[in-house]
Short mmCIF file of C-alpha atoms in Angstrom, two decimals:
data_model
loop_
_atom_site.label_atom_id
_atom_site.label_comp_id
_atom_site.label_asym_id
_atom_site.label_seq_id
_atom_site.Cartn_x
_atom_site.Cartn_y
_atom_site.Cartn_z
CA UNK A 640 -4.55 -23.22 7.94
CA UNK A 641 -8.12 -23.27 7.28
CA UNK A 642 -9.64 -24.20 3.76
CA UNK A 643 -13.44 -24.43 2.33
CA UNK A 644 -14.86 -26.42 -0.37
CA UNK A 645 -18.48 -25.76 -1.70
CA UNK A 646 -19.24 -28.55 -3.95
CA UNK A 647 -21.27 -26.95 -7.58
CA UNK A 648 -20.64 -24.12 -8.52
CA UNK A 649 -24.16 -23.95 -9.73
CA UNK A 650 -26.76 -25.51 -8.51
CA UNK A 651 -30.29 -24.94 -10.10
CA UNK A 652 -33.71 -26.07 -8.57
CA UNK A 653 -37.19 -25.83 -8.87
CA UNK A 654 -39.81 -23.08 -6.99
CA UNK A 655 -41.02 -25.10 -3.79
CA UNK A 656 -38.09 -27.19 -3.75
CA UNK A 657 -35.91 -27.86 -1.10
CA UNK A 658 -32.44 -26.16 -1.35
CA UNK A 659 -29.15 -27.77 -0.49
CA UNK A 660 -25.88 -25.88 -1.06
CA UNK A 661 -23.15 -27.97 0.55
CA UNK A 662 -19.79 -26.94 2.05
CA UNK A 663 -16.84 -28.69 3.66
CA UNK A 664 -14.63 -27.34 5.57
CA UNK A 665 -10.82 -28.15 7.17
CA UNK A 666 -9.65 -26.48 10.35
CA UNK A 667 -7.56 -27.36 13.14
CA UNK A 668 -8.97 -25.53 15.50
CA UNK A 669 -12.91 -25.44 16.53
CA UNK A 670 -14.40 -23.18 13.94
CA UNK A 671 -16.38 -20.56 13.63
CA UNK A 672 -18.80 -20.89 10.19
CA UNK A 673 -20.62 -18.75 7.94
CA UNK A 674 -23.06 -18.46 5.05
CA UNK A 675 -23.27 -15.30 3.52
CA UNK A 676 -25.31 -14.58 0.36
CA UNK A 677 -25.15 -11.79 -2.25
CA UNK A 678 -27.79 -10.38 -4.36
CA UNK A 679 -26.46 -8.43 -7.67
CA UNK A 680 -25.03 -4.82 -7.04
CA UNK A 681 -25.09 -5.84 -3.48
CA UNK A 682 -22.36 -6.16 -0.84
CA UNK A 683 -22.51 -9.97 0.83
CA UNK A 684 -25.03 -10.70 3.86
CA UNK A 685 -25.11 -12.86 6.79
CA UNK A 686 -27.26 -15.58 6.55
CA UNK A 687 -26.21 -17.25 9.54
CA UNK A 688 -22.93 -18.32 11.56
CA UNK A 689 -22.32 -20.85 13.69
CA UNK A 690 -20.00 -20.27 16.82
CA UNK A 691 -19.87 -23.14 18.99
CA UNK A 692 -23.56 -23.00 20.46
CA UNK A 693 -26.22 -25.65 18.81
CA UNK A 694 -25.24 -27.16 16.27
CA UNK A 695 -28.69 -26.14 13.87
CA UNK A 696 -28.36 -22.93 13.33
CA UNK A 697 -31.14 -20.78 11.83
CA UNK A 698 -30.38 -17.72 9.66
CA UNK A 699 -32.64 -15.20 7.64
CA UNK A 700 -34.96 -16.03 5.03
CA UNK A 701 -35.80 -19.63 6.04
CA UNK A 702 -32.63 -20.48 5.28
CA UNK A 703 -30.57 -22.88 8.21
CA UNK A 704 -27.73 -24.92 8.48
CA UNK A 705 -26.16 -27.93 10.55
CA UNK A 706 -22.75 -28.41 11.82
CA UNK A 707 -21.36 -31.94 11.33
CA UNK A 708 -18.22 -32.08 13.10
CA UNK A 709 -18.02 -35.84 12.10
CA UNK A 710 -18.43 -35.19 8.78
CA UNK A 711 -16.56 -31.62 8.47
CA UNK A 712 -19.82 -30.28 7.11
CA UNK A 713 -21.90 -27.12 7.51
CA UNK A 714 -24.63 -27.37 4.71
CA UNK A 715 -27.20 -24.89 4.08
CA UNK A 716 -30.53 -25.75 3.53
CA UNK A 717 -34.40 -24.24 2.72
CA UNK A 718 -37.44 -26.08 2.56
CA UNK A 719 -38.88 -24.40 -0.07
CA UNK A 720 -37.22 -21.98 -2.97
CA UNK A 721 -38.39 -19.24 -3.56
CA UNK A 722 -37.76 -16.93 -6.92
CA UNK A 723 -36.11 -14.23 -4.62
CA UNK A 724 -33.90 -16.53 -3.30
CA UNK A 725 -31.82 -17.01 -6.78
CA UNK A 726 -28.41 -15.79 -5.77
CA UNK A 727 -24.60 -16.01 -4.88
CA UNK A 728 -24.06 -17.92 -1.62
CA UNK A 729 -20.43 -18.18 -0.21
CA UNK A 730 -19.31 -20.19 2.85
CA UNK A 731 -16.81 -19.56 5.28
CA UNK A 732 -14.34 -20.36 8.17
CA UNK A 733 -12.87 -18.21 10.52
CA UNK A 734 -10.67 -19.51 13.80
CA UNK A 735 -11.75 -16.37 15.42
CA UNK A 736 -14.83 -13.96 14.43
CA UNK A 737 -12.70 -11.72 11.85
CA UNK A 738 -10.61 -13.24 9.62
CA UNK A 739 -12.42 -15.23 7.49
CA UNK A 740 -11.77 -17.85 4.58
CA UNK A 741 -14.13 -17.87 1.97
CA UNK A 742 -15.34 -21.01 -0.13
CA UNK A 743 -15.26 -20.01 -4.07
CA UNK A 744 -19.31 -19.65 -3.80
CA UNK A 745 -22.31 -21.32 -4.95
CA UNK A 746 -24.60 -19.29 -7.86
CA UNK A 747 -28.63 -20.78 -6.93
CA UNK A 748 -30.81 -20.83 -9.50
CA UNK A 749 -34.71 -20.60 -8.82
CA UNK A 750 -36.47 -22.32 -12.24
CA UNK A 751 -40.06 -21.38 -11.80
CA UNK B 232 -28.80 0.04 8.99
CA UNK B 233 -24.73 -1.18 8.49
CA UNK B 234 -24.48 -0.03 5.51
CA UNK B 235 -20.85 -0.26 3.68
CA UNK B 236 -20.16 1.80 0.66
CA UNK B 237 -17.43 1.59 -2.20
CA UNK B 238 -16.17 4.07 -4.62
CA UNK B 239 -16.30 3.68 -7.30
CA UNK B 240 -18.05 0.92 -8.49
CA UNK B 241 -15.67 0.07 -11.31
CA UNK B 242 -12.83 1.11 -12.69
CA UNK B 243 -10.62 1.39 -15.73
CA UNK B 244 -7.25 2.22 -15.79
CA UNK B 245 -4.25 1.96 -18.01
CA UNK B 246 -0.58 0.28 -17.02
CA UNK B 247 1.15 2.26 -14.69
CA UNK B 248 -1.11 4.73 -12.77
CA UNK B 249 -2.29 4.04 -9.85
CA UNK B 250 -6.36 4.01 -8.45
CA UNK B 251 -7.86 4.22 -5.07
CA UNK B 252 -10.67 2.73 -4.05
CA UNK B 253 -12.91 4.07 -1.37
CA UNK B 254 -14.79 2.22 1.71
CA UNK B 255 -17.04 3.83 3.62
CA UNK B 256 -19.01 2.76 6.90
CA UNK B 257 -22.15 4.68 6.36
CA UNK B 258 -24.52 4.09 9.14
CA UNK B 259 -21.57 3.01 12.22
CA UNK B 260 -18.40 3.14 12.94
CA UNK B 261 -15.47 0.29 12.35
CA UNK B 262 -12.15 0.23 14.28
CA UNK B 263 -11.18 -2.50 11.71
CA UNK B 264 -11.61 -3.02 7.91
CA UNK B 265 -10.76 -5.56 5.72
CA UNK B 266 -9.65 -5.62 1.98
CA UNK B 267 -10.20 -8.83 -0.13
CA UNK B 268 -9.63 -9.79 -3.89
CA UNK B 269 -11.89 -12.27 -5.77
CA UNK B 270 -10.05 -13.17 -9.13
CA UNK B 271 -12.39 -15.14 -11.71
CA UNK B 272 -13.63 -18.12 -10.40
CA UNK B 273 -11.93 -17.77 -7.14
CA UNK B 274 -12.77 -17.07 -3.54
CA UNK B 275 -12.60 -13.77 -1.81
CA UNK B 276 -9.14 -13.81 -0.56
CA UNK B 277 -8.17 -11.52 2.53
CA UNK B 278 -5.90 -9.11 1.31
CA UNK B 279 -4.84 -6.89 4.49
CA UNK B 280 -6.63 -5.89 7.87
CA UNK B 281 -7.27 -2.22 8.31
CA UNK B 282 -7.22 -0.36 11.87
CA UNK B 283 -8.03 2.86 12.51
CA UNK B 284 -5.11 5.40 13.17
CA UNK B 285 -2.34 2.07 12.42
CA UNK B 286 -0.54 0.76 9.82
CA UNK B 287 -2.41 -2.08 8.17
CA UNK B 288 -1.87 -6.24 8.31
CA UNK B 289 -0.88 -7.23 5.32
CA UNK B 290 -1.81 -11.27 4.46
CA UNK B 291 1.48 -13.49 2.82
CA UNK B 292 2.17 -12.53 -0.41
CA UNK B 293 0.44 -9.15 -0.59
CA UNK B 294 2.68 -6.32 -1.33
CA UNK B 295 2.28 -3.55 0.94
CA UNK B 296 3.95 -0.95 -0.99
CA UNK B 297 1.75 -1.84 -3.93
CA UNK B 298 -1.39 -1.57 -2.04
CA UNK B 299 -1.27 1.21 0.26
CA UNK B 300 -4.23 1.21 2.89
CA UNK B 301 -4.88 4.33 4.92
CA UNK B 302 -7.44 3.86 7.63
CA UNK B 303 -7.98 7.66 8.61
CA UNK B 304 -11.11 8.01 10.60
CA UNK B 305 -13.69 5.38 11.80
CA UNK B 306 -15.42 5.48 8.80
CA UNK B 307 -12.82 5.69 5.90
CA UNK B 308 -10.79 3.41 4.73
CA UNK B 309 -8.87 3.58 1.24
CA UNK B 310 -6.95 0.92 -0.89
CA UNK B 311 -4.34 2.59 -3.50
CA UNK B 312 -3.13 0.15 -6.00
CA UNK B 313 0.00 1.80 -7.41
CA UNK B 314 1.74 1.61 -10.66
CA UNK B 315 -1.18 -1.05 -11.07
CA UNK B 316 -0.65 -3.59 -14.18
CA UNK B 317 -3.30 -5.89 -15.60
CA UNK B 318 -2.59 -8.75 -13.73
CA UNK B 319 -3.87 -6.57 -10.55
CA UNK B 320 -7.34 -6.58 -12.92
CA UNK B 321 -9.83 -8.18 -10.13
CA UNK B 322 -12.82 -7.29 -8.07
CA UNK B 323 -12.19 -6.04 -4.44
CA UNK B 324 -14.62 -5.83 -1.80
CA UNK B 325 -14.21 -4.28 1.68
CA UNK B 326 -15.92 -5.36 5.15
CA UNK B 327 -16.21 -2.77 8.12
CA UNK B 328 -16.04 -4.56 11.59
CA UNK B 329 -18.43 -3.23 14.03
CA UNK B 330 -16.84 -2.11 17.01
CA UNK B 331 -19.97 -1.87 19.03
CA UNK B 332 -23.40 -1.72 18.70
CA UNK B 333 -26.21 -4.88 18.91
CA UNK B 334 -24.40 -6.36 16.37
CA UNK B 335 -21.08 -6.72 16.96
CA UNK B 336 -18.13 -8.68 15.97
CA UNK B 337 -20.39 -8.92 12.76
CA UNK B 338 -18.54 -8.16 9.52
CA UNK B 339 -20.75 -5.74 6.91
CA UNK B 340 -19.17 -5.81 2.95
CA UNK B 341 -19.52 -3.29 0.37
CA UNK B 342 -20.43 -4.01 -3.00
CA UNK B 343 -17.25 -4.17 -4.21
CA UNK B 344 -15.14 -2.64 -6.99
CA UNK B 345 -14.53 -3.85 -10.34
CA UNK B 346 -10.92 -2.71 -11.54
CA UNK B 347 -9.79 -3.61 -15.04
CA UNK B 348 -5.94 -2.63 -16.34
CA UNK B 349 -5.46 -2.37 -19.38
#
C-alpha cells in the first residue's frame, strides 16, 4: 500500500518569498510522484512528476521539486511567490503512472 | 488543449433518487477514466477505473451497484449514484487518461462535482 502525508494544511507566505510545501511519502515499491495544483473552479494540473529519472525535477511555473529517497521526501519548492500562485496543491504516489494516491492537499496563501 | 469537463457542477438531491454525473474528454480521447471522492478534509480517494467498452474496476469498499459507471465512447464517461443518501454528500472529480498523443500516460481532471443529499 502506498500512503502520502503533506505536512500544513495551510501554509501562508509572503510575495517574493520562497515557497516550501512538504510531502512524505510510504511505498514499497520505487515510486512514481506528483504535484498537482488547483486553481478555484478548476480541474487539478500537473506541476511536475517524478518517474525515476533525476532526482530535481522541474515543473511549470517555477515551481520544482527533489526526491529524497533517504528521507521519503518529495518537497515542492519556488524561489519566489507570486500572488497568482495562491492555491490548492496536492501530492501524490502512484506504483505505476495511473493509479494514484493523493495527499489531503496543501491550501498556499500569497500575503502581499 | 486536454480539456476534461463535468456535468453538472453541483448538485442537490433528496434521499433516495439517484444523479449522474457527466465526464467528458473535450479536446482527446481516453481509453481509461477514473472516478474519485474527496470528503471534507480528506484526500481524493480513487473510487473505480473506467475503460472504454468494459465493465469498470471498482477500488475496496466501493459499491458497484451503487455507483454505476458506463464508459460508452472515448469521450464519455458517467457515474450514477443510485438511491443516493446523504452520507454519499461529497465532491467527485474525474481524470481522462490519454491514450496517445505528446502527452501521454498523463492524467487530465475535471473540475469536479459538488453533490449534496439531503
Amino acid at each position: 500500500a502506498q500512503s502520502v502525508t503533506q505536512l500544513g494544511s495551510h501554509v501562508s507566505v509572503s510575495e517574493g518569498a520562497l515557497v516550501l510545501l512538504r510531502c512524505n511519502y510510504s511505498s514499497s515499491v520505487p515510486p512514481y510522484l506528483f504535484w498537482y495544483v488547483q486553481y478555484p473552479n478548476q480541474g487539478l494540473q500537473l506541476l511536475l512528476k517524478y518517474t525515476s529519472a533525476a532526482t530535481l525535477v522541474k515543473g511549470i511555473n517555477g515551481f520544482e521539486a527533489e526526491f529524497k529517497k533517504s528521507e521519503t521526501s518529495f518537497h515542492l519548492t519556488k524561489p519566489s511567490a507570486h500572488m497568482g500562485d495562491a492555491a490548492e496543491y496536492c501530492c501524490a504516489v502512484s506504483d505505476r503512472l495511473e493509479k494514484l494516491t493523493f495527499g489531503t492537499g496543501t491550501r498556499l496563501t500569497i500575503i502581499p | 488543449g486536454a480539456v476534461v469537463s463535468q456535468h453538472p457542477s453541483w448538485v442537490i438531491c433528496k434521499s433516495g433518487t439517484s444523479v449522474k454525473i457527466e465526464c467528458r474528454s473535450l479536446d482527446f480521447q481516453a481509453t481509461t477514466m477514473f472516478w474519485y471522492r474527496q470528503f471534507p478534509k480528506q484526500s481524493l480517494m480513487l473510487m473505480a477505473t473506467s475503460n472504454e467498452g468494459s465493465k469498470a474496476t471498482y477500488e475496496q469498499g466501493v459499491e458497484k451497484d451503487k455507483f454505476l459507471i458506463n464508459h460508452a465512447s472515448l469521450t464519455l464517461s458517467t457515474l450514477t449514484v443510485t438511491s443516493a443518501h446523504p452520507e454519499d454528500s461529497s465532491f467527485y472529480i474525474c481524470s481522462a487518461w490519454t491514450s496517445g498523443g505528446p502527452r501521454y500516460n498523463e492524467q487530465f481532471f475535471g473540475p469536479g462535482t459538488r453533490l449534496t443529499v439531503l
